[in-house]
Tab-separated table of C-alpha atoms and ligand atoms in Angstrom:
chain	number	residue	atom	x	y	z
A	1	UNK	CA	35.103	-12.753	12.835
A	2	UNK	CA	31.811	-15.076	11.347
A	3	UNK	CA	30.220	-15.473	8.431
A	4	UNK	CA	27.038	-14.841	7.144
A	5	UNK	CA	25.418	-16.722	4.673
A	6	UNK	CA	22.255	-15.892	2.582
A	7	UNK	CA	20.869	-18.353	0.195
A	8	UNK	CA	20.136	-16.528	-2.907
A	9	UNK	CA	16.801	-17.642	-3.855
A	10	UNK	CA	16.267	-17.357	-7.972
A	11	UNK	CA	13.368	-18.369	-10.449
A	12	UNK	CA	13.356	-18.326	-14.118
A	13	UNK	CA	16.479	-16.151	-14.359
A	14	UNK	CA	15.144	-13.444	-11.614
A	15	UNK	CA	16.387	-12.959	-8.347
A	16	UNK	CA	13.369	-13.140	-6.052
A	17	UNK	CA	12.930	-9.980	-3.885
A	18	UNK	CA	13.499	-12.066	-0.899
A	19	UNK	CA	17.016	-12.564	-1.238
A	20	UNK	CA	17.480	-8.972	-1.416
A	21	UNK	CA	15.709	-8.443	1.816
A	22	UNK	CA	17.749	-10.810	3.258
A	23	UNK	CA	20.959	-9.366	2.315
A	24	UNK	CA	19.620	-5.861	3.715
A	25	UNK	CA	19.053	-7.392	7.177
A	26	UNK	CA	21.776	-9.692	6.994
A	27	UNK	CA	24.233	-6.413	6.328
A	28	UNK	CA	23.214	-4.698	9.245
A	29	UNK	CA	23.487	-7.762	11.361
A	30	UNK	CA	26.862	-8.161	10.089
A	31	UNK	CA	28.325	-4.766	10.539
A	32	UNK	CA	26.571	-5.171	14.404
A	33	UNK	CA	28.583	-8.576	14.670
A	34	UNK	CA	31.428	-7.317	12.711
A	35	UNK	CA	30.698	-10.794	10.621
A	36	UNK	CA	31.002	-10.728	6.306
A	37	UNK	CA	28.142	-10.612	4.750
A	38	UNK	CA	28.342	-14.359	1.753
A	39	UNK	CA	25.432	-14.923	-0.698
A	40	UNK	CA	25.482	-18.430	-1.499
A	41	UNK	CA	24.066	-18.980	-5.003
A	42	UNK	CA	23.241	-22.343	-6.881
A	43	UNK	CA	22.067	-21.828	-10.090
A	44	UNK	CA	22.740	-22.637	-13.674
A	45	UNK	CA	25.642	-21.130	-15.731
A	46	UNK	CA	25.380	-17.139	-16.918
A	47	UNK	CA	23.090	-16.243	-14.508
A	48	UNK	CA	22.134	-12.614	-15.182
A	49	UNK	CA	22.125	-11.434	-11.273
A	50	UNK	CA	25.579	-12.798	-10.104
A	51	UNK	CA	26.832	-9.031	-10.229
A	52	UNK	CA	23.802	-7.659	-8.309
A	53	UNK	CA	24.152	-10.068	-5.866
A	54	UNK	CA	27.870	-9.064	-5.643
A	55	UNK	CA	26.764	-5.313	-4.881
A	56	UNK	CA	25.088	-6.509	-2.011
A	57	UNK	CA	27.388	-8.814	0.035
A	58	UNK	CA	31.364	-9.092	0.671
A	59	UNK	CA	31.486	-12.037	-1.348
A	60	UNK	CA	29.246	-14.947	-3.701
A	61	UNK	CA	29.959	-18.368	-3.469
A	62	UNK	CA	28.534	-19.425	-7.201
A	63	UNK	CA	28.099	-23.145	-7.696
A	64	UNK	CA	27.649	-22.811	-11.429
A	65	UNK	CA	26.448	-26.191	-13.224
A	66	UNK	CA	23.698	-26.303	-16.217
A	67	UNK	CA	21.996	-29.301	-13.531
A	68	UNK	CA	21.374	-26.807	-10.878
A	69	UNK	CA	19.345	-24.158	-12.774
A	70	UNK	CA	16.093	-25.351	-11.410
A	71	UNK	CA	15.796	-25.579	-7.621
A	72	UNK	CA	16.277	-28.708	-6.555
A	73	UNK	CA	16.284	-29.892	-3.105
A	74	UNK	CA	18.416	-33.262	-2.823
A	75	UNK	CA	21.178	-31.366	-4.486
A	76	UNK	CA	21.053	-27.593	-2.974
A	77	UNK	CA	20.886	-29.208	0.263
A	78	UNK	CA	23.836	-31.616	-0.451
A	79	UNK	CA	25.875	-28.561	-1.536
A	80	UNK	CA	25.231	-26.405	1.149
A	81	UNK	CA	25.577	-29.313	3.887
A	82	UNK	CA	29.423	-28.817	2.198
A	83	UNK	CA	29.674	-25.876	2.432
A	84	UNK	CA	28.707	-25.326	6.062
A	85	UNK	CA	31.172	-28.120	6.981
A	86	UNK	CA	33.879	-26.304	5.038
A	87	UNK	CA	33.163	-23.154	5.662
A	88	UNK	CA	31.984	-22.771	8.898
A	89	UNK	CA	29.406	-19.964	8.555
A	90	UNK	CA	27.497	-18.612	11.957
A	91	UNK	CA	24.341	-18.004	10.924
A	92	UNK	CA	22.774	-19.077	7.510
A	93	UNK	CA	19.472	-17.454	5.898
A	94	UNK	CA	17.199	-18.811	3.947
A	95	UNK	CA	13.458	-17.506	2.854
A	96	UNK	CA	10.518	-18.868	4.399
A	97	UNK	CA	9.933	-19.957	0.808
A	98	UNK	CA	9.100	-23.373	-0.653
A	99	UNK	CA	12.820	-23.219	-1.050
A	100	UNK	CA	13.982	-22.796	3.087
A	101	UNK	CA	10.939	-24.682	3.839
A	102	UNK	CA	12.133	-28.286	2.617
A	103	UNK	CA	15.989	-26.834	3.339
A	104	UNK	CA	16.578	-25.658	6.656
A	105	UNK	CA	14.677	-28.412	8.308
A	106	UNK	CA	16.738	-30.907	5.979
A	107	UNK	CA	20.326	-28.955	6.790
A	108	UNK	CA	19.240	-28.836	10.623
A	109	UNK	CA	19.543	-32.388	10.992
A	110	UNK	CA	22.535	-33.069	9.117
A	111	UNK	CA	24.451	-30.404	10.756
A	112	UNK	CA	22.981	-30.750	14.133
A	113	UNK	CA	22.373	-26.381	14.289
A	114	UNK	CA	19.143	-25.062	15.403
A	115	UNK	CA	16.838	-23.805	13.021
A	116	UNK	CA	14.179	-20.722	13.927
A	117	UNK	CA	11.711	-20.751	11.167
A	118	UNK	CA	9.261	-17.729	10.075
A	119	UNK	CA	11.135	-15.019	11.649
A	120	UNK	CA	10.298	-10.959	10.825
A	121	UNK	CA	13.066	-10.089	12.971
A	122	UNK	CA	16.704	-11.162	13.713
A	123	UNK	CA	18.536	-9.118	16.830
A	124	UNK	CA	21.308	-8.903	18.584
A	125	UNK	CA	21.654	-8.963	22.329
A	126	UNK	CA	24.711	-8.659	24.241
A	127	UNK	CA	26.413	-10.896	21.468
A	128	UNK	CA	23.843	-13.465	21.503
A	129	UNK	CA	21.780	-13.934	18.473
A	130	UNK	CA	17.662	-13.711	18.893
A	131	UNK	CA	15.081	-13.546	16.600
A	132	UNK	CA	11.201	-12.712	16.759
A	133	UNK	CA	8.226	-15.144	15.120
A	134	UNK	CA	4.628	-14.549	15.465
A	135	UNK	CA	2.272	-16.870	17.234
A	136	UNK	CA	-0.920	-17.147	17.375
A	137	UNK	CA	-1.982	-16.141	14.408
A	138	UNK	CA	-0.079	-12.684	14.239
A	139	UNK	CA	-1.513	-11.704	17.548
A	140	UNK	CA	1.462	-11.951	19.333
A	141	UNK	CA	5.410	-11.455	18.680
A	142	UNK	CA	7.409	-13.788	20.607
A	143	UNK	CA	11.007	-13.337	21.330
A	144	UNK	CA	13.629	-16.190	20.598
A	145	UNK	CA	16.846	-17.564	21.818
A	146	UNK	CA	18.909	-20.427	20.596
A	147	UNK	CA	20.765	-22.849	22.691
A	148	UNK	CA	24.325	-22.688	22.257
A	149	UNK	CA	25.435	-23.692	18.938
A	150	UNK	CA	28.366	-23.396	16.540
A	151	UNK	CA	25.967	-22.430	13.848
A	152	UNK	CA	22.284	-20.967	13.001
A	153	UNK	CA	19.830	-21.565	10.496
A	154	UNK	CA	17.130	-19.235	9.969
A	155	UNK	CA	14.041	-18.817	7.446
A	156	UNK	CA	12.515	-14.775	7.327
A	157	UNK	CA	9.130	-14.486	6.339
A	158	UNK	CA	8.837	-12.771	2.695
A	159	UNK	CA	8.185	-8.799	2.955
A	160	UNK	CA	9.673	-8.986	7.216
A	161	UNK	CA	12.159	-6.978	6.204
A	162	UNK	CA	12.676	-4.209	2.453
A	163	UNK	CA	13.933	-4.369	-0.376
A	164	UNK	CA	16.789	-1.408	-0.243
A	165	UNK	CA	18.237	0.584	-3.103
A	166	UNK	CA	21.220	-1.261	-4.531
A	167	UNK	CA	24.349	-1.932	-2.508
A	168	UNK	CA	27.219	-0.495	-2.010
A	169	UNK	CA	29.743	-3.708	-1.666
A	170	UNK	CA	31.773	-4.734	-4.712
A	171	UNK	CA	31.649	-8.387	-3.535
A	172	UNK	CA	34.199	-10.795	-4.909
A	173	UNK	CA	32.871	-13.804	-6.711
A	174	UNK	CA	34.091	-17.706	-6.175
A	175	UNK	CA	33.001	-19.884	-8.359
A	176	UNK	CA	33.204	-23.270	-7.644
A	177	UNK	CA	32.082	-26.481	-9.571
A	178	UNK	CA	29.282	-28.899	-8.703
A	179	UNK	CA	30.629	-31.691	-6.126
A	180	UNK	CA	31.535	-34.930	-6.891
A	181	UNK	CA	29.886	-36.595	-4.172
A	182	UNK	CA	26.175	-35.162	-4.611
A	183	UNK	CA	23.597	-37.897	-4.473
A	184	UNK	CA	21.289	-38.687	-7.110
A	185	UNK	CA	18.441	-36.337	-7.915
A	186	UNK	CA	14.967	-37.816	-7.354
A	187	UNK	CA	13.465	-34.992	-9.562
A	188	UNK	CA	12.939	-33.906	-13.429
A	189	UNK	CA	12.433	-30.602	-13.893
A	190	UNK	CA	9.077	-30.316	-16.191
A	191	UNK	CA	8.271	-26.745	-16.779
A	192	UNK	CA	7.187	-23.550	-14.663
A	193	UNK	CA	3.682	-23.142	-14.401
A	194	UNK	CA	3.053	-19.261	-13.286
A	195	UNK	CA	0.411	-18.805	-10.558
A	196	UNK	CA	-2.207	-16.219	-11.491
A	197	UNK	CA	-1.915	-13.117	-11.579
A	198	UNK	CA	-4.023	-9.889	-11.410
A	199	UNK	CA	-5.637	-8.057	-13.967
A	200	UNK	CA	-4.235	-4.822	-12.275
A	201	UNK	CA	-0.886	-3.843	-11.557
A	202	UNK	CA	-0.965	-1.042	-9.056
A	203	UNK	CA	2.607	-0.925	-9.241
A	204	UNK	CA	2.112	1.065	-12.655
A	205	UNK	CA	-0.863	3.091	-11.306
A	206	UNK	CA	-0.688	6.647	-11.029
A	207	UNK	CA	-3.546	6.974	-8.737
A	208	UNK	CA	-4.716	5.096	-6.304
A	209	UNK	CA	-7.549	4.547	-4.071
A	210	UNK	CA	-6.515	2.249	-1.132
A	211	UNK	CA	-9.070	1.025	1.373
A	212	UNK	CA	-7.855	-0.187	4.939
A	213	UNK	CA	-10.295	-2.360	7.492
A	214	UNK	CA	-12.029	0.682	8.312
A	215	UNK	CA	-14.358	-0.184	5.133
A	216	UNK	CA	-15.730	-2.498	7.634
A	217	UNK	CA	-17.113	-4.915	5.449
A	218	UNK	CA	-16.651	-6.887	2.737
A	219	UNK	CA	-19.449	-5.474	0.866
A	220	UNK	CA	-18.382	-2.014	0.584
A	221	UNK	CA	-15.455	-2.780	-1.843
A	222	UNK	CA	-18.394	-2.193	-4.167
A	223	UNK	CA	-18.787	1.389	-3.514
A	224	UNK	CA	-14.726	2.258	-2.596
A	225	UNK	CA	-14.542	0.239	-6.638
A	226	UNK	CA	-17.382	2.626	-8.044
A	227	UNK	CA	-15.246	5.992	-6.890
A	228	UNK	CA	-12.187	4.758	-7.793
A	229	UNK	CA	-13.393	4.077	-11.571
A	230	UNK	CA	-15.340	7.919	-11.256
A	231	UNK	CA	-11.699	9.071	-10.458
A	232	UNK	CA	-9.844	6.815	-13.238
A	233	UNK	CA	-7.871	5.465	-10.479
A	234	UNK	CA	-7.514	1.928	-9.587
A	235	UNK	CA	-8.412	-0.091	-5.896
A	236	UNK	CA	-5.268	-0.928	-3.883
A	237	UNK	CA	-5.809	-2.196	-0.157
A	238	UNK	CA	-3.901	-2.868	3.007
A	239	UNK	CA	-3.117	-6.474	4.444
A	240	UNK	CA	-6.319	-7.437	6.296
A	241	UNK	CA	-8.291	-6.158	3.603
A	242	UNK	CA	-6.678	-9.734	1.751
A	243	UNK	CA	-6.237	-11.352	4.864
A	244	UNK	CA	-10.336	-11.204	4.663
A	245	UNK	CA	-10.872	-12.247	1.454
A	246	UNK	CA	-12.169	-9.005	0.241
A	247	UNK	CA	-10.081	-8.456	-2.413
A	248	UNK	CA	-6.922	-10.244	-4.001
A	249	UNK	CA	-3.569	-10.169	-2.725
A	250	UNK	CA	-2.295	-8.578	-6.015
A	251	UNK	CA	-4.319	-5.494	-4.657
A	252	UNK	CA	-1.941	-5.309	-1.187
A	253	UNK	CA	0.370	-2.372	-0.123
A	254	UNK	CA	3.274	-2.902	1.765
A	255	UNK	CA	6.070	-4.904	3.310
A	256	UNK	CA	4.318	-8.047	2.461
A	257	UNK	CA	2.717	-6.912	-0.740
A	258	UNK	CA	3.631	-4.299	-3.542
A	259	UNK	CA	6.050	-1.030	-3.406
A	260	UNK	CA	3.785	1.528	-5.279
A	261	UNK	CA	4.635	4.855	-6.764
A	262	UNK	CA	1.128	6.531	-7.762
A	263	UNK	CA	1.058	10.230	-8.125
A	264	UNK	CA	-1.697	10.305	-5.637
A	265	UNK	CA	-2.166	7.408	-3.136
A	266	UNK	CA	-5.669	8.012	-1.472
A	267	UNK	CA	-5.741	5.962	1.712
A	268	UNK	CA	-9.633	5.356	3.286
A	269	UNK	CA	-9.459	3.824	6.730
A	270	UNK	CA	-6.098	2.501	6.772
A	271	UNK	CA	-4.453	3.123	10.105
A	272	UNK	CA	-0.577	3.640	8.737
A	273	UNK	CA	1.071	0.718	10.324
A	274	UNK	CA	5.185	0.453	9.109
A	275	UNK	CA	4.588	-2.671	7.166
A	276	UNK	CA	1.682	-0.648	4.836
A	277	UNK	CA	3.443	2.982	4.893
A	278	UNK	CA	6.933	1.306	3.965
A	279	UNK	CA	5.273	0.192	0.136
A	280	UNK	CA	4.202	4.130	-0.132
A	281	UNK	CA	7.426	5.866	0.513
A	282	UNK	CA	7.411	6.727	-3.198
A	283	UNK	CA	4.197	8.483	-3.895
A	284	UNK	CA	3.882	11.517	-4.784
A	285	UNK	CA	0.850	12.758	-2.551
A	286	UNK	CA	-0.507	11.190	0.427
A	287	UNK	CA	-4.283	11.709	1.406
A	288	UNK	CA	-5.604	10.045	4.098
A	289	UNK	CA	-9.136	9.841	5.332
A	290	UNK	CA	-9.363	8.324	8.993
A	291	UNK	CA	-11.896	8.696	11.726
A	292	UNK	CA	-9.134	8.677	14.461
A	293	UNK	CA	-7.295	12.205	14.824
A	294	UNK	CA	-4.383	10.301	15.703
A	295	UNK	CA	-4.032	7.680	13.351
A	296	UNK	CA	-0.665	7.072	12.221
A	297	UNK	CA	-1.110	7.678	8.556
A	298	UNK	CA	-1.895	10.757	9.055
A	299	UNK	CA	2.331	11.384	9.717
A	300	UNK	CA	3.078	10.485	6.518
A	301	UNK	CA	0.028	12.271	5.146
A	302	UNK	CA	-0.459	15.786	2.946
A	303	UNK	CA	-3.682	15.813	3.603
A	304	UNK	CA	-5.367	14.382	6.427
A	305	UNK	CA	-8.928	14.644	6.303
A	306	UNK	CA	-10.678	13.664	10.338
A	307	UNK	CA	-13.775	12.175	9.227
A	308	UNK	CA	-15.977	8.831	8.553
A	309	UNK	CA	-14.948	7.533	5.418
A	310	UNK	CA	-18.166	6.346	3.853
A	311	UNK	CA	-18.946	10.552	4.049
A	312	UNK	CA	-16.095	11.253	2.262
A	313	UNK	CA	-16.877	8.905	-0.361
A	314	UNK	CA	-20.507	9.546	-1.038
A	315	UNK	CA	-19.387	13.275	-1.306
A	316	UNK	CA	-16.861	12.266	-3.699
A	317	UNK	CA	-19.056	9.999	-5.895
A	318	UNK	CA	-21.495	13.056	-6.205
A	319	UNK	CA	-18.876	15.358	-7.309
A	320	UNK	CA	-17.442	13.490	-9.995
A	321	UNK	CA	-20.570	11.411	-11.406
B	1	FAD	C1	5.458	-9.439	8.703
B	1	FAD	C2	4.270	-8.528	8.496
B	1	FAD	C3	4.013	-8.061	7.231
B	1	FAD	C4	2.934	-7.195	7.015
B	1	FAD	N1	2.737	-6.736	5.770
B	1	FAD	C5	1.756	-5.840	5.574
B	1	FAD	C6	1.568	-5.256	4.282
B	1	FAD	O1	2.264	-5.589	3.321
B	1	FAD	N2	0.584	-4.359	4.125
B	1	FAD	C7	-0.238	-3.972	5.149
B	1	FAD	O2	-1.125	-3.131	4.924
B	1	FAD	N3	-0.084	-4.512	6.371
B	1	FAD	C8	0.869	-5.433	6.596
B	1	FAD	N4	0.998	-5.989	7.822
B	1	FAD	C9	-0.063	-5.710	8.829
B	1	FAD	C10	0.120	-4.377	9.532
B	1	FAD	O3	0.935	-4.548	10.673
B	1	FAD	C11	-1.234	-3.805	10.001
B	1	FAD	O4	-1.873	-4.757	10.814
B	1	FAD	C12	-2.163	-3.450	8.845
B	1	FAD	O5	-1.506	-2.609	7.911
B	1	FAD	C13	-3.378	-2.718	9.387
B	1	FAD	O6	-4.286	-2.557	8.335
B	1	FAD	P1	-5.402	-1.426	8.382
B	1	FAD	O7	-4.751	-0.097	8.532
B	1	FAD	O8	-6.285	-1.642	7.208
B	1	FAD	O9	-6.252	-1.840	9.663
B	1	FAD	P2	-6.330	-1.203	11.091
B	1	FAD	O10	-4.988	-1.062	11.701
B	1	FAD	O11	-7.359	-1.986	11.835
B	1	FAD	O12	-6.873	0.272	10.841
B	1	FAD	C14	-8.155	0.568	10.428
B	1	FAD	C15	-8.289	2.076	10.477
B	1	FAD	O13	-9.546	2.465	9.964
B	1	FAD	C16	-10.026	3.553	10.734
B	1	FAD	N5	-11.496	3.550	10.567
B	1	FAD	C17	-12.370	2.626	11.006
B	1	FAD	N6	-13.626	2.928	10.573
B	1	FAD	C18	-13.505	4.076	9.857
B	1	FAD	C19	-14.438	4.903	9.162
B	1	FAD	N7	-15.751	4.578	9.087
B	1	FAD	N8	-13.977	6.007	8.557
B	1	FAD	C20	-12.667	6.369	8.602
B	1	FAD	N9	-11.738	5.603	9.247
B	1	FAD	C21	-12.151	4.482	9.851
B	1	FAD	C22	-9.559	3.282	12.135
B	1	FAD	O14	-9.508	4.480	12.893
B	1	FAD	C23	-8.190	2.666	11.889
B	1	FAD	O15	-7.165	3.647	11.915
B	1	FAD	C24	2.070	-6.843	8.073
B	1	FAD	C25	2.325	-7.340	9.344
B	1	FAD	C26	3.417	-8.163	9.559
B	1	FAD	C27	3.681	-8.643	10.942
């Protein structure tokens, strides 16, 4: 029986949503390869999410030192080059995060184990361990092996896989001190600085008007923007719709972006792929405009309305000006 690992990755006192996804996936994987499921944290001491992280995995190894509260890679990768030596784990998981970026590469050469960066998926295959990356710009998934190894390290692209309701293990926790032999950090911490954020958070919005790449272009946000203020709802938007610039990524739906609960989620031109229907599982009622009878969204819808969108809208607009 193996091990998996799952580097818990943490920021001023949160757990970041990616571990969590990780431990999902990694939980499945491990019941499929009858492995235990280990997150590895390194953190500072009285961290507030060492018994959340223990409801989601057999067991956390907690390296617990005041010095390690801040992310720091000449140390986290010192500790878990240890740890892979004396623990043997078969497959570790990292985010494709600043964090697993400068890792995995790092722990790849010192342990000599492949490393598969940027997956969305991880499989299993007749025992042998695969995982899926895009290339070429998202166009196409390509399938992965890895040549025979006694270990694997892997980085999963934020929002690949979701964030489930809490877990069900009662993990037991091993704390263990900082090692002696750690070199010398090459880094002061200085301070956070927070990237910006919106000026909406659909997250709290109780309706919302979501546009998909049927708006065709960029320029119509304009008008989609007008109804939703008629409505007193806010603008919410599926992945290309950010991908193209036309509105921030604090606007995006989905696997990738935000989990929203609206009381009405109003979808215009958004096809209903997995990754955007996944962050609307919890609204209350789905209405979906689309000109394509057999668009997707229109499974998950309440109301589907068959039609062009840009009808729909100027209908709407006169209604409630
Ligand atoms: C790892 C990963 C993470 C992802 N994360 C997300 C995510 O978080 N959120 C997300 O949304 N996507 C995400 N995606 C992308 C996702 O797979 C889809 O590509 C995306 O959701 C499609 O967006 P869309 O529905 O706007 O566009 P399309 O799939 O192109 O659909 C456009 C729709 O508009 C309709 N349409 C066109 N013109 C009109 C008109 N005039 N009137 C009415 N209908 C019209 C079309 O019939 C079509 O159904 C992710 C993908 C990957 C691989």
């Amino acid at each position: 029986m193996g091990e998996i690992f799952v580097v818990a990755e943490h920021r001023q006192e949160r757990l970041r949503d990616i571990t969590v996804q990780m431990l999902g996936k990694a939980d499945k994987l491990c019941r499929e390869l009858s492995h235990t499921l280990t997150a590895v944290l390194i953190g500072g001491k009285d961290v507030p999410f060492v018994n959340e992280l223990a409801g989601r995995a057999d067991r956390v190894i907690f390296v617990e030192d005041e010095r390690l509260r801040n992310f720091d890679p000449d140390q986290y990768k010192g500790i878990l080059n240890n740890l892979i030596h004396e623990r043997g784990p078969r497959i570790i998981m990292m985010g494709h995060t600043a964090w697993g970026m400068d890792l995995a590469p790092a722990l790849a050469v010192m342990s000599g184990w492949p490393v598969a960066s940027d997956c969305v998926d991880i499989l299993v295959e007749d025992g042998d361990l695969k995982v899926i990356r895009q290339i070429y710009n998202g166009k196409v998934f390509s399938k992965v092996s890895f040549r025979q190894s006694k270990g694997y390290l892997i980085t999963v692209r934020a929002g690949a896989f979701p964030v489930n309701e809490p877990g069900s293990h009662h993990g037991e926790v091993e704390r263990l001190p900082i090692p002696l032999d750690l070199p010398e950090t090459r880094r002061e911490f200085l301070e956070f600085a927070e990237s910006e954020t919106g000026e909406v958070d659909i997250t709290q919005s109780e309706f919302l008007v979501s546009v998909g790449r049927g708006i065709g272009e960029g320029e119509n946000i304009a008008e989609i923007k007008e109804l939703a203020d008629l409505m007193g709802g806010q603008i919410s938007c599926s992945r290309p719709v950010v991908d193209k610039n036309w509105l921030p990524k604090y606007h995006q739906v989905g696997t990738s972006g935000k989990t929203v609960r609206p009381k009405v989620y109003f979808a215009l031109g958004i096809s209903g792929a997995f990754q955007h229907v996944a962050g609307i599982g919890g609204a209350g009622t789905i209405i979906a405009v689309n000109k394509d009878k057999k668009a997707p969204i229109f499974r998950v819808a309440d109301y589907a309305v068959v039609d062009d969108l840009f009808r729909i809208v100027t209908a709407l607009k006169e209604r409630f000006s």
